[in-house]
Coordinates of C-alpha atoms in Angstrom, one line a residue:
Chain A
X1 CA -12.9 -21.6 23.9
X2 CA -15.5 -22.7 26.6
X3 CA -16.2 -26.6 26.3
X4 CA -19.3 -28.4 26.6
X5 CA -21.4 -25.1 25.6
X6 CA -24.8 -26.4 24.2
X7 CA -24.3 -24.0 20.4
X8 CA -21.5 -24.2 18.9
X9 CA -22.1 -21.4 16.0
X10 CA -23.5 -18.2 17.4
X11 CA -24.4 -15.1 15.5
X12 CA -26.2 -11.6 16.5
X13 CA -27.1 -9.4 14.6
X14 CA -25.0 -10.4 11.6
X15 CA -25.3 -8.6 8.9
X16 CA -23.0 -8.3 5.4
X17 CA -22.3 -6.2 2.3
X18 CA -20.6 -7.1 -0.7
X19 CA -20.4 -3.6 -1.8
X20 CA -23.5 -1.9 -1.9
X21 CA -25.0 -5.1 -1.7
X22 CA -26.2 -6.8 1.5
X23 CA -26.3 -9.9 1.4
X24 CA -27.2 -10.6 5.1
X25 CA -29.1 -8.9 7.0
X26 CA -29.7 -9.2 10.9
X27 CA -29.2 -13.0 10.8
X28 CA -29.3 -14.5 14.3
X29 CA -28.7 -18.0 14.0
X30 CA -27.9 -20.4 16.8
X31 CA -25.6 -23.7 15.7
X32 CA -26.3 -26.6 18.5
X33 CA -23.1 -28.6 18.9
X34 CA -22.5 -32.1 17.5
X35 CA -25.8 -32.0 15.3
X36 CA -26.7 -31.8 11.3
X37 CA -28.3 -28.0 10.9
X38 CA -29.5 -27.7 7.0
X39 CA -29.5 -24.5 5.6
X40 CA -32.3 -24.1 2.8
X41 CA -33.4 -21.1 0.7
X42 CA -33.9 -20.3 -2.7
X43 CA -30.5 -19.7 -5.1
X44 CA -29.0 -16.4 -3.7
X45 CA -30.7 -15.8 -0.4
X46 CA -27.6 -16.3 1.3
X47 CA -27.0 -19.4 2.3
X48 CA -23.4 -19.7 0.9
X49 CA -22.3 -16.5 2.1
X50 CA -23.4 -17.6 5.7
X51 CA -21.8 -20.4 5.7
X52 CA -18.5 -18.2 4.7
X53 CA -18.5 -16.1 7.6
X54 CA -18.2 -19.2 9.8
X55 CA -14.4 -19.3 9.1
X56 CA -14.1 -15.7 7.7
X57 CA -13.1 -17.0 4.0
X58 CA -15.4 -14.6 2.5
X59 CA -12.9 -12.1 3.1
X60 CA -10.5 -13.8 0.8
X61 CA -13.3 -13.2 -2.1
X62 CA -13.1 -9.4 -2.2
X63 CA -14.8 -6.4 -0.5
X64 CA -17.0 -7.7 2.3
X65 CA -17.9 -5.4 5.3
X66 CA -19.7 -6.8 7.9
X67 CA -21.2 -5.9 11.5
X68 CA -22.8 -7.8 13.8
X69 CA -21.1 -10.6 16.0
X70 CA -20.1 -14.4 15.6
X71 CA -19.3 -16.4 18.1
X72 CA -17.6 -19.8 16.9
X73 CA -17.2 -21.9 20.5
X74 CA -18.1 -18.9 22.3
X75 CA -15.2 -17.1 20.9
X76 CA -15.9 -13.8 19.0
X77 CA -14.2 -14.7 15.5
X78 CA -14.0 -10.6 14.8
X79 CA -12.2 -10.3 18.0
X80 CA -8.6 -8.6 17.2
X81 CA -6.8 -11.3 18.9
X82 CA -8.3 -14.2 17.3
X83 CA -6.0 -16.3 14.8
X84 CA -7.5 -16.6 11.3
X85 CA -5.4 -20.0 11.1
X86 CA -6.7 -21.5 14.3
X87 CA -10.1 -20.6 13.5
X88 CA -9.8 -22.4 9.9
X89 CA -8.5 -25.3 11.6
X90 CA -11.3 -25.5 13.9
X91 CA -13.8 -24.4 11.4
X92 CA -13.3 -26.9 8.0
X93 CA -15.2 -26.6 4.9
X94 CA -16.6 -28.8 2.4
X95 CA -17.1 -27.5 -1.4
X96 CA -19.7 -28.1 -4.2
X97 CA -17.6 -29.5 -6.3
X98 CA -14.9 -31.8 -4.9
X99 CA -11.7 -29.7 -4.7
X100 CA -9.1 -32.3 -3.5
X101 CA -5.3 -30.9 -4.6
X102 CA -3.3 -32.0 -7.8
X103 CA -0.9 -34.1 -5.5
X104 CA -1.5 -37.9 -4.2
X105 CA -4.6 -39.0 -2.3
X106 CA -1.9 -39.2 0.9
X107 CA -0.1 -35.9 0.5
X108 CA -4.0 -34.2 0.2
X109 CA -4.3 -36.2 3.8
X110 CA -1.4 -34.7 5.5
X111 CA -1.3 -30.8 3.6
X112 CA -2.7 -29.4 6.3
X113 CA -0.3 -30.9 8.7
X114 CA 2.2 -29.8 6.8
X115 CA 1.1 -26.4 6.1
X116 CA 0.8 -25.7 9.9
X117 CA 4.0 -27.1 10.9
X118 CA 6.7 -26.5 7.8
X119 CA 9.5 -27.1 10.2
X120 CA 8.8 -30.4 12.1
X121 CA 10.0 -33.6 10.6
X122 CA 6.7 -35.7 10.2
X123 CA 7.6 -39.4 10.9
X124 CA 6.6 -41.7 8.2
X125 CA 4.6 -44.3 10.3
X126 CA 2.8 -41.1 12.3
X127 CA 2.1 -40.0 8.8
X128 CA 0.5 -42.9 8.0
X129 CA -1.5 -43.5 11.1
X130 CA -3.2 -39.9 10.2
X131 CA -4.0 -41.0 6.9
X132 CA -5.2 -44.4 8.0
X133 CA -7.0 -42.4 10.2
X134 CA -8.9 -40.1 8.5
X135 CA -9.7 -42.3 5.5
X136 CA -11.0 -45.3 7.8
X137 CA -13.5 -42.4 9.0
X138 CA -14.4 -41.5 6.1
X139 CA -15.4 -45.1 4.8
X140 CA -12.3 -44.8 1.9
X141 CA -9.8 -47.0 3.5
X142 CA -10.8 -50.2 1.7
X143 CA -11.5 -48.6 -1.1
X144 CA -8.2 -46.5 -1.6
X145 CA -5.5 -48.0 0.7
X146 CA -3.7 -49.5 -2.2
X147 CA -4.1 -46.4 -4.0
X148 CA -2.4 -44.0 -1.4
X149 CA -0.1 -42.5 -4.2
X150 CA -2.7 -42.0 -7.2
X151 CA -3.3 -38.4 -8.0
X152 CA -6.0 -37.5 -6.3
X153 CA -7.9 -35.5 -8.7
X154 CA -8.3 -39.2 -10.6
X155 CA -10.3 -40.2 -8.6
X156 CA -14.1 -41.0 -8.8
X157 CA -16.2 -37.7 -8.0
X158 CA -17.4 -39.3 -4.3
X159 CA -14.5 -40.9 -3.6
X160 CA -13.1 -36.8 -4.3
X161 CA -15.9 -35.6 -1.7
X162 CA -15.0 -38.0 0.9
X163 CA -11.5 -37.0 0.3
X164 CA -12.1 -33.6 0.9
X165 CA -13.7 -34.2 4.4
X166 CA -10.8 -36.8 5.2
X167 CA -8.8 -33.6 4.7
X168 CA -9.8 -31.7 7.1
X169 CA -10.2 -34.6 10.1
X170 CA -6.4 -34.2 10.8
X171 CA -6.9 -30.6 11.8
X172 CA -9.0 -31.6 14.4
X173 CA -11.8 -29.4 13.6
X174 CA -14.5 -28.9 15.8
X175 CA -17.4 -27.6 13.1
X176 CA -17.6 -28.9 9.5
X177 CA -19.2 -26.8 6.9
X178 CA -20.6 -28.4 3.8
X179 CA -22.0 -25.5 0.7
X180 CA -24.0 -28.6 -1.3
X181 CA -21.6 -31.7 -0.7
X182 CA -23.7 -33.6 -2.8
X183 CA -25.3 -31.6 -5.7
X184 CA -21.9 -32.7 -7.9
X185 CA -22.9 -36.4 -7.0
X186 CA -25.1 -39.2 -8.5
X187 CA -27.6 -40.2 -6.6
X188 CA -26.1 -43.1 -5.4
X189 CA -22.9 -41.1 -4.0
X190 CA -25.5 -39.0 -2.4
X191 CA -26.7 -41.1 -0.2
X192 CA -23.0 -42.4 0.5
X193 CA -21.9 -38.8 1.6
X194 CA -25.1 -38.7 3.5
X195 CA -24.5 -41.8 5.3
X196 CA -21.0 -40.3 6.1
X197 CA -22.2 -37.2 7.4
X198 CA -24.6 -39.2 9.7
X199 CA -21.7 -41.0 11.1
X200 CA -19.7 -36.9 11.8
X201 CA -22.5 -35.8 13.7
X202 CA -21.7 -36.2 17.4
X203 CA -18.2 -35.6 17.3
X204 CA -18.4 -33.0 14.8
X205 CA -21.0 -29.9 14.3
X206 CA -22.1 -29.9 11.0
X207 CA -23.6 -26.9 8.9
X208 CA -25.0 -28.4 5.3
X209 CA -26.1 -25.8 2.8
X210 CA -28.4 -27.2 0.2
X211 CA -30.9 -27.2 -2.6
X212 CA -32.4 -30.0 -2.3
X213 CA -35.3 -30.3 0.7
X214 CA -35.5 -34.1 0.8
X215 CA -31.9 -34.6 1.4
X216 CA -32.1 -31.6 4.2
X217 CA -35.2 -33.6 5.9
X218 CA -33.5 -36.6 5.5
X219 CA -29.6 -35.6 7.5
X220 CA -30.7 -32.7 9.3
X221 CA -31.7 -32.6 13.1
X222 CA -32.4 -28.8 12.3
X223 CA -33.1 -27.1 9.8
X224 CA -32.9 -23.2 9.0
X225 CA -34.6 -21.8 5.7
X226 CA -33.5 -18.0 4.5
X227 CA -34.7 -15.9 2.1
X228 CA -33.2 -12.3 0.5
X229 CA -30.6 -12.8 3.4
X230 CA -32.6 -13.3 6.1
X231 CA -33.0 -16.0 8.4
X232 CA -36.9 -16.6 8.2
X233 CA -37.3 -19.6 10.4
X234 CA -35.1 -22.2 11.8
X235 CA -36.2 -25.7 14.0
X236 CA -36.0 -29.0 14.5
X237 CA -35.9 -30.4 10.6
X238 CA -39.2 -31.9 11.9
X239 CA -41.6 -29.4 12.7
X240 CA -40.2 -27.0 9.9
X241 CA -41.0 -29.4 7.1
X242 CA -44.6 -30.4 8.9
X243 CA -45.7 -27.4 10.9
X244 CA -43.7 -24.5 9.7
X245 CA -44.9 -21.2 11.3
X246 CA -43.9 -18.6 8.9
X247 CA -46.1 -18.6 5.7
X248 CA -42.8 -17.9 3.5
X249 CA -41.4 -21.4 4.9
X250 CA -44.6 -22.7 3.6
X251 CA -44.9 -21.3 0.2
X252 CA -41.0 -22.6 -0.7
X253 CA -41.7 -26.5 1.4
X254 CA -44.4 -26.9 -1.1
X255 CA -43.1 -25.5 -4.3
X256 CA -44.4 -22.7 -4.7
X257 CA -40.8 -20.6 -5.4
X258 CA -37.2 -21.3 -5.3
Chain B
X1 CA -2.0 -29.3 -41.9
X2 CA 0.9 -30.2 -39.2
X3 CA 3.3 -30.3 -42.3
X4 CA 2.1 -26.9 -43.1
X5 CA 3.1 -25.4 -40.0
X6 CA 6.4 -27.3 -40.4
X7 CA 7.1 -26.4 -43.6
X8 CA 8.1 -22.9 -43.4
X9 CA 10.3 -24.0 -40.3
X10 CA 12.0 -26.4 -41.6
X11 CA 12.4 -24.3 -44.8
X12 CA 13.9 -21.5 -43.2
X13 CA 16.4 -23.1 -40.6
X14 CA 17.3 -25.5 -43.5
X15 CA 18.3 -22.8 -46.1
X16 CA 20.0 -20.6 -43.8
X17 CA 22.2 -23.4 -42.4
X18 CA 22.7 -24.5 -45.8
X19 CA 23.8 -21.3 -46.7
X20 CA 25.8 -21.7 -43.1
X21 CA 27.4 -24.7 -43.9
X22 CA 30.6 -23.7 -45.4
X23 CA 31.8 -21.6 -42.7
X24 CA 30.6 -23.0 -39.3
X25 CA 33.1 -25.2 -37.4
X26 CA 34.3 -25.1 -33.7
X27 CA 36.4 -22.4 -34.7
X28 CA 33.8 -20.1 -35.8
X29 CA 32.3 -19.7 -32.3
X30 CA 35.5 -19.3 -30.6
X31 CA 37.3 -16.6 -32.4
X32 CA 36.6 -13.0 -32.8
X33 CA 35.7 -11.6 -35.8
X34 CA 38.6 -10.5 -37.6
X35 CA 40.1 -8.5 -40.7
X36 CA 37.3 -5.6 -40.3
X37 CA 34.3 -8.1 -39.7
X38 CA 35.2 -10.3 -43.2
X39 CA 36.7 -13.7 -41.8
X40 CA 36.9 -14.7 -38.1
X41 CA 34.1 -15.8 -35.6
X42 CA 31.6 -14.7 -33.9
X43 CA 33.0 -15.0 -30.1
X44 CA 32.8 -12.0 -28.4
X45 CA 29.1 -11.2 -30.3
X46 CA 28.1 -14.3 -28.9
X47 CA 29.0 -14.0 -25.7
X48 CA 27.8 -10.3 -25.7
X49 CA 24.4 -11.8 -26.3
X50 CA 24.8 -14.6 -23.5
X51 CA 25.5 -11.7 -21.2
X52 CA 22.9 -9.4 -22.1
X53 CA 20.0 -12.1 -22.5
X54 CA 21.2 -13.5 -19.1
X55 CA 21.8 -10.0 -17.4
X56 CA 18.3 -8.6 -18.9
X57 CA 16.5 -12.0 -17.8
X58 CA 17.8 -12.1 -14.2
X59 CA 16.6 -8.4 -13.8
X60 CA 12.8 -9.1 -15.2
X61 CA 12.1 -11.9 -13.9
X62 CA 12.2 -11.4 -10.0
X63 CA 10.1 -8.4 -10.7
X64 CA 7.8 -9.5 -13.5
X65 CA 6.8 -12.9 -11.9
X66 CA 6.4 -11.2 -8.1
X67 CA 4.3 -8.5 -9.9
X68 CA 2.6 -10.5 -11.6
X69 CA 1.7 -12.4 -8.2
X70 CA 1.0 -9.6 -6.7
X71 CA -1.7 -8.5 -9.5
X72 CA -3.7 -11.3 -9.4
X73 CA -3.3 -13.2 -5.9
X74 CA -3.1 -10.2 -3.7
X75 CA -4.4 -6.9 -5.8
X76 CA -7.6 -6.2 -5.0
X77 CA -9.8 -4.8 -8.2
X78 CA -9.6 -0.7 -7.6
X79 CA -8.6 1.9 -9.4
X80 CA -4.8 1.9 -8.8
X81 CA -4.3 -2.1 -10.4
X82 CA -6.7 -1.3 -13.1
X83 CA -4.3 1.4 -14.2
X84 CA -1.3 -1.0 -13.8
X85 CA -3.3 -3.6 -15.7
X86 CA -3.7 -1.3 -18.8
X87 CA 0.0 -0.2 -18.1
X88 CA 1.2 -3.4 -18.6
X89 CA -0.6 -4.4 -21.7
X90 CA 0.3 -1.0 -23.1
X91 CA 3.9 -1.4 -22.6
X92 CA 4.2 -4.7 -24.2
X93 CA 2.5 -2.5 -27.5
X94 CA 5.7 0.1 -27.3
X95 CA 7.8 -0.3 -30.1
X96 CA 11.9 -1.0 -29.2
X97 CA 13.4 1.7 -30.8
X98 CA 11.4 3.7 -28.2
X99 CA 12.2 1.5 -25.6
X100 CA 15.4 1.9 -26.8
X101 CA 15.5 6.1 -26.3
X102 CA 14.0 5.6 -22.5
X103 CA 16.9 3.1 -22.3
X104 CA 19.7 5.7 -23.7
X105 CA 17.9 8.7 -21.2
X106 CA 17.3 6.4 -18.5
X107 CA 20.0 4.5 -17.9
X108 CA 23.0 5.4 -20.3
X109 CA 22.4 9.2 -19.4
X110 CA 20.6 10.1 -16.2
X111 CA 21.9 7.1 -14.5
X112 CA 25.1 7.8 -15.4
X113 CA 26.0 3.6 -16.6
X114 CA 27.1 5.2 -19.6
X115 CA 26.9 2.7 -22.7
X116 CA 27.4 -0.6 -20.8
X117 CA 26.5 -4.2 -20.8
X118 CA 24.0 -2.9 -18.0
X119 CA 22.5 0.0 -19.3
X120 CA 21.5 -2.6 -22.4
X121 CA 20.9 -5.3 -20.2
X122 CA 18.4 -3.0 -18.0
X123 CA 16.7 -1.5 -21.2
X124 CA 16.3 -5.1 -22.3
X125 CA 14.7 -6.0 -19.2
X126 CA 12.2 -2.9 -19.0
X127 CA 11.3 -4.3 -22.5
X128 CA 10.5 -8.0 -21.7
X129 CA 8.8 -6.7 -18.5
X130 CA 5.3 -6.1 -19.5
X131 CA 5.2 -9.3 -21.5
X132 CA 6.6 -11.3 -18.5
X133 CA 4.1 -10.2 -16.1
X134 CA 1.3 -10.3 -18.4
X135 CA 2.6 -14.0 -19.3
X136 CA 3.2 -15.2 -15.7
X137 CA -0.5 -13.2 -14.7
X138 CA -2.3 -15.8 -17.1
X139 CA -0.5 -18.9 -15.9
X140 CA -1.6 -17.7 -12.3
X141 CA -5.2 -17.2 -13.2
X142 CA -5.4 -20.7 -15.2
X143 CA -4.7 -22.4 -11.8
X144 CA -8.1 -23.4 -10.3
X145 CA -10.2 -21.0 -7.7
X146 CA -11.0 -24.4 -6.3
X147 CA -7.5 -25.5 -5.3
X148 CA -6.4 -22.2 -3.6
X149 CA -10.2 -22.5 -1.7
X150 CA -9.0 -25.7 -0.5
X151 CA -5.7 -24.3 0.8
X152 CA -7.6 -21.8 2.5
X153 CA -9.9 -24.2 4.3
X154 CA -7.1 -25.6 6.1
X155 CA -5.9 -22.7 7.1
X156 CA -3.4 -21.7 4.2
X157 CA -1.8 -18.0 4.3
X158 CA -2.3 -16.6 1.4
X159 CA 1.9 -16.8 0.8
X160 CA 1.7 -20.7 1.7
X161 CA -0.9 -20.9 -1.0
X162 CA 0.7 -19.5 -3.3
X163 CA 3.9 -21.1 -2.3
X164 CA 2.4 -24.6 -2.4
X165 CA -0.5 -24.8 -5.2
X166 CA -0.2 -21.6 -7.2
X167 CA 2.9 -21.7 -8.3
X168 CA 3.7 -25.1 -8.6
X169 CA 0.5 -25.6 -11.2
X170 CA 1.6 -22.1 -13.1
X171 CA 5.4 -23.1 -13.5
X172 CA 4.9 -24.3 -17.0
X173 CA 3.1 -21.2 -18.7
X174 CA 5.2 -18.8 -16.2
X175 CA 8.5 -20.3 -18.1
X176 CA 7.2 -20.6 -21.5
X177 CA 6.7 -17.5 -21.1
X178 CA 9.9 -17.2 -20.0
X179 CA 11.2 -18.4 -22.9
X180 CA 9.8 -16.3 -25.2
X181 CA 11.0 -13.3 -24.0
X182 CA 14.7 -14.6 -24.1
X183 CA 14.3 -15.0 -27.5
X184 CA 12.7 -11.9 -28.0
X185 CA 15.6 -9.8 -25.9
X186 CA 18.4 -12.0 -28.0
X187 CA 16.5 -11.0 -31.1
X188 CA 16.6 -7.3 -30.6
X189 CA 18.9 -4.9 -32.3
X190 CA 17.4 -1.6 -31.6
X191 CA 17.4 -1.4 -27.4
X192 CA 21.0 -2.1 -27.4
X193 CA 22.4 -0.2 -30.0
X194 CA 22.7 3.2 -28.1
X195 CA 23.0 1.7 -24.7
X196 CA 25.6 -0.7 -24.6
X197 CA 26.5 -2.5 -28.1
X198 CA 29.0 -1.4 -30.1
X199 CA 30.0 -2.4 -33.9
X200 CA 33.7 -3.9 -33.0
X201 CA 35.2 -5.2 -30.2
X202 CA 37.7 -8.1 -29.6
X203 CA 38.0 -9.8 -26.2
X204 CA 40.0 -12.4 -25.0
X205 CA 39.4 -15.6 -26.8
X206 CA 37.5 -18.8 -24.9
X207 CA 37.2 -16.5 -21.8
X208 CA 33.6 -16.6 -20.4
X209 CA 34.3 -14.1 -18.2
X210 CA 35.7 -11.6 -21.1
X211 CA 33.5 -9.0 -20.3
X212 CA 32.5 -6.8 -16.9
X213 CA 28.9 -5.0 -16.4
X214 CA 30.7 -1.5 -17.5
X215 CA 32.6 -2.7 -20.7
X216 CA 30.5 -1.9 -23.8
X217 CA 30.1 -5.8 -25.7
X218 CA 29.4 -6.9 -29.5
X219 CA 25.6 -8.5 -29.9
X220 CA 24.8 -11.1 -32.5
X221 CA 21.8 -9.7 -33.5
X222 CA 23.8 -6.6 -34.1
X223 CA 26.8 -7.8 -35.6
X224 CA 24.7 -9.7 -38.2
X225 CA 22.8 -6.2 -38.9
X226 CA 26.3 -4.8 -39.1
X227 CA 28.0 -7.5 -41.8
X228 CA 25.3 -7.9 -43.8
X229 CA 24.4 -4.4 -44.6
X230 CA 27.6 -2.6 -43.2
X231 CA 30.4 -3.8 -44.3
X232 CA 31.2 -4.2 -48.0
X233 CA 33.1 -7.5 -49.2
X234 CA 31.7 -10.0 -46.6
X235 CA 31.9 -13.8 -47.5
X236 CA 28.2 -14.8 -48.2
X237 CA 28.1 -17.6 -45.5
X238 CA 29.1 -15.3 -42.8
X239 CA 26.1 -13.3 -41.9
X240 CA 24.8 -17.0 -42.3
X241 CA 26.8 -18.3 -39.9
X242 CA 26.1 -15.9 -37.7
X243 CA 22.2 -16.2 -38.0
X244 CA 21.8 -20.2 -37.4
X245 CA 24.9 -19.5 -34.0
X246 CA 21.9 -17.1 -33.0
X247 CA 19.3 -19.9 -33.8
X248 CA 21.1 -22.6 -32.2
X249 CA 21.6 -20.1 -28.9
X250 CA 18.1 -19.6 -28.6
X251 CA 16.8 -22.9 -29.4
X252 CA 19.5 -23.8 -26.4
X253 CA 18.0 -21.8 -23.7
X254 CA 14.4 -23.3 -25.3
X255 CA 15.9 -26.8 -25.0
X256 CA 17.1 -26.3 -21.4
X257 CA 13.8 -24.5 -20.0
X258 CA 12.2 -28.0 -21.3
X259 CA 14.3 -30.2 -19.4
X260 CA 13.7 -28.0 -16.1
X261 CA 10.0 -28.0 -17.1
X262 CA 10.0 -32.1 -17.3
X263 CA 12.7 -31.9 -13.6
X264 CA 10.2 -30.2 -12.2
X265 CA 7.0 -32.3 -13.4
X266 CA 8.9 -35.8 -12.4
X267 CA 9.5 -34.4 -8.6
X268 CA 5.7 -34.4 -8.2
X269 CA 4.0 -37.6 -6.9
X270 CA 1.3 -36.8 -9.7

């Protein structure tokens, strides 16, 4: 995987079927590495499913066909070679609705470690540094670092969102996907998780999927809108929300659907 | 209203033990039945029943709780698992007499057991089967899409998620479940009458390992069909005694399922 390349998602061509269904068609999107890229659109227009080709979990949901090519760090993800476990470590996602595990807040930290390396005796204090770790970059440390061994899923619904992004920072992931962080959230926690994904950009590349235009203008350095699976226009968040070029783009900015 | 469901409980477990009372002792459970089925214990019926339940159990459930994975974590939704889906549900429908017949052509016949503790225990399983895996399948699909997507996300096979989330959150509905059906297969008379229960047979007292897979073995729920409609001149608290040892062997395996259940709950850090 080629380092320092300027995108860091790169798809040609793409185009997907659920069936007879497609749900994407010729998308050729273009990620740029380290930076916030909103995706907007109107319910079904295919934002989600996007976002799922990323890391390939849509094929987990059923029958998907897809051709076209994606390139995550310059890598072809449909190349035969490519390992669907690497590319989920390096590719991390982010739900809708907080989806930390049943177990402790510090066993959700380290499942992944574990998961990946069933055989290697974890020392305790490395354990802990991880866990530190992630939850200091998350902004939950203070909060939570008394309350290590709670059951996760008691937790508050933001403090569950943040959780879920600490969880993937021990992979070391290189992209972080997000389908509507926030649209479980008060507004409040909003602008918390918002905050937090401000603080990711840089040394991660984030994709955010979401409804809700202001909170895209206000994270996003770019911003892609899509509509019946296509990728109408995508630019710096900026000019797409002042000057957009396509009259579609227009008509949904304003109101007019969606 | 909880007293009403109660009631009828407590009614019937109450009068038959009263009824019981006379006869049951230490004694009764460890002797065979004696003097053509009138006075004696129940020994070699009850550990018949241990044999079979246990035999039957440890055949169906490998089978009914990987099937049962396999249906709903790996199955994709095509023809071929539609038609197993309908299978199963229509197999739990068949009645056990008819179970009982495959059983007897199956496995006492073609297979060539002849009328054995396996040949029942086998027909036993093929009969709890369809209710295990239908069971187990809807303890599967109450565990969460969201926590096997978050498996997935950090890079989770599909075995590790089911290894790590699935199963752990299903154990309790998989074994109640479970349970269930070992009542159901200590309950039946009609599968193991013509495959591997017979009306008499005496084995050597207090031994637990009296009987082999090939021997033929006394059932309880057979032996109580047998001395209370079979046998003229039997003591009125023996087919009694019988029914609450049959009770008391179920509500056993119920009791222990509960402690693993409670084990298993404690080990997490929930």
């Amino acid at each position: 995987m080629s380092a320092g390349a300027v995108h860091s998602i790169e798809t040609k061509n793409l185009n997907l079927w659920y069936g007879d269904f497609q749900a994407l068609r010729n998308v050729n999107f273009r990620v740029r590495r380290g930076e916030i890229t909103a995706l907007i659109g109107p319910s079904g227009c295919g934002k989600t499913t996007l976002l799922r080709c990323f890391n390939r979990i849509n094929e987990r949901y059923g029958y998907v066909r897809t051709s076209g090519e994606i390139k995550i760090l310059g890598q072809n993800i449909y190349a035969p070679d490519v390992s669907l476990i690497e590319l989920r470590k390096t590719v991390g996602m982010v739900f809708q609705r907080p989806n930390p595990l049943p177990i402790s807040v510090y066993e959700n930290i380290v499942f992944g470690l574990r998961i990946h390396s069933p055989l290697f005796k974890w020392r305790k204090s490395v354990l802990d540094d991880i866990v530190e770790k992630a939850l200091r970059d998350v902004f939950l440390w203070d909060e939570l670092k008394d309350r290590l061994h709670v059951r996760a899923t008691t937790l508050q619904l933001d403090q569950q969102q943040k959780l879920c992004i600490a969880r993937l920072l021990p992979l070391k992931p290189e992209i972080i996907l997000m389908d509507e962080p926030c649209s479980a959230l008060d507004s409040e926690a909003t602008l918390a998780v918002e905050e937090l994904m401000l603080t990711l950009a840089g040394r991660y590349t984030v994709v955010i999927v979401t409804h809700n235009m202001a909170q895209a203008r206000r994270v996003s350095h770019e911003c892609a809108f899509m509509l019946m699976g296509e990728l109408i226009e995508h630019t710096r968040t900026e000019d797409l929300f002042l000057t957009p070029k396509d009259p579609r783009t227009a008509d949904y900015i304003e109101g007019r659907y969606g | 209203m909880t007293l009403l469901l109660v009631a009828p409980l407590v009614l019937i477990v109450g009068y038959i033990f009263y009824q019981a009372l006379p006869i049951l002792s230490l004694d009764f459970i460890f002797t065979n039945p004696k003097d053509g089925m009138r006075s004696g214990g129940i020994w070699s019926p009850l550990l018949g029943t241990c044999y079979l339940v246990l035999l039957s159990l440890a055949i169906s459930t490998p089978i009914g709780v990987l099937a049962a994975v396999f249906l709903n974590e790996y199955a994709k939704d095509n023809w071929f698992t539609r038609m197993v889906n309908l299978a199963v549900v229509n197999l739990a429908g068949v009645p056990s007499i008819v179970h009982a017949l495959f059983g007897l052509g199956a496995f006492v016949l073609f297979a060539g057991l002849g009328k054995s503790i396996l040949a029942a225990s086998l027909t036993l399983a093929i009969m709890t089967l369809p209710v295990i895996i239908a069971s187990t399948k809807q303890a599967l699909a109450a565990v969460p899409m969201a926590f096997r997507e978050a498996c997935w996300n950090v890079g989770a096979t599909r075995w590790q998620t089911i290894r790590h989330v699935v199963l752990p959150n299903s154990i309790n509905g998989i074994l109640t479940g479970l349970i269930l059906e070992v009542a159901h297969a200590a309950g039946e008379t009609a599968p193991i009458m013509f495959t591997g229960a017979v009306f008499y047979k005496a084995i050597q007292e207090g031994d637990l390992f009296a009987y082999g897979p090939f021997d033929q073995c006394m059932a309880l729920s057979m032996h109580l069909f047998t001395i209370s409609t079979q046998v003229p001149g039997v003591p009125h608290a023996l087919p009694f005694g019988t029914a609450i040892v049959l009770l008391g062997t179920v509500l056993m395996v119920n009791a222990l399922s509960i402690i693993v259940r409670t084990r298993l709950r404690a080990r997490k850090k929930w």
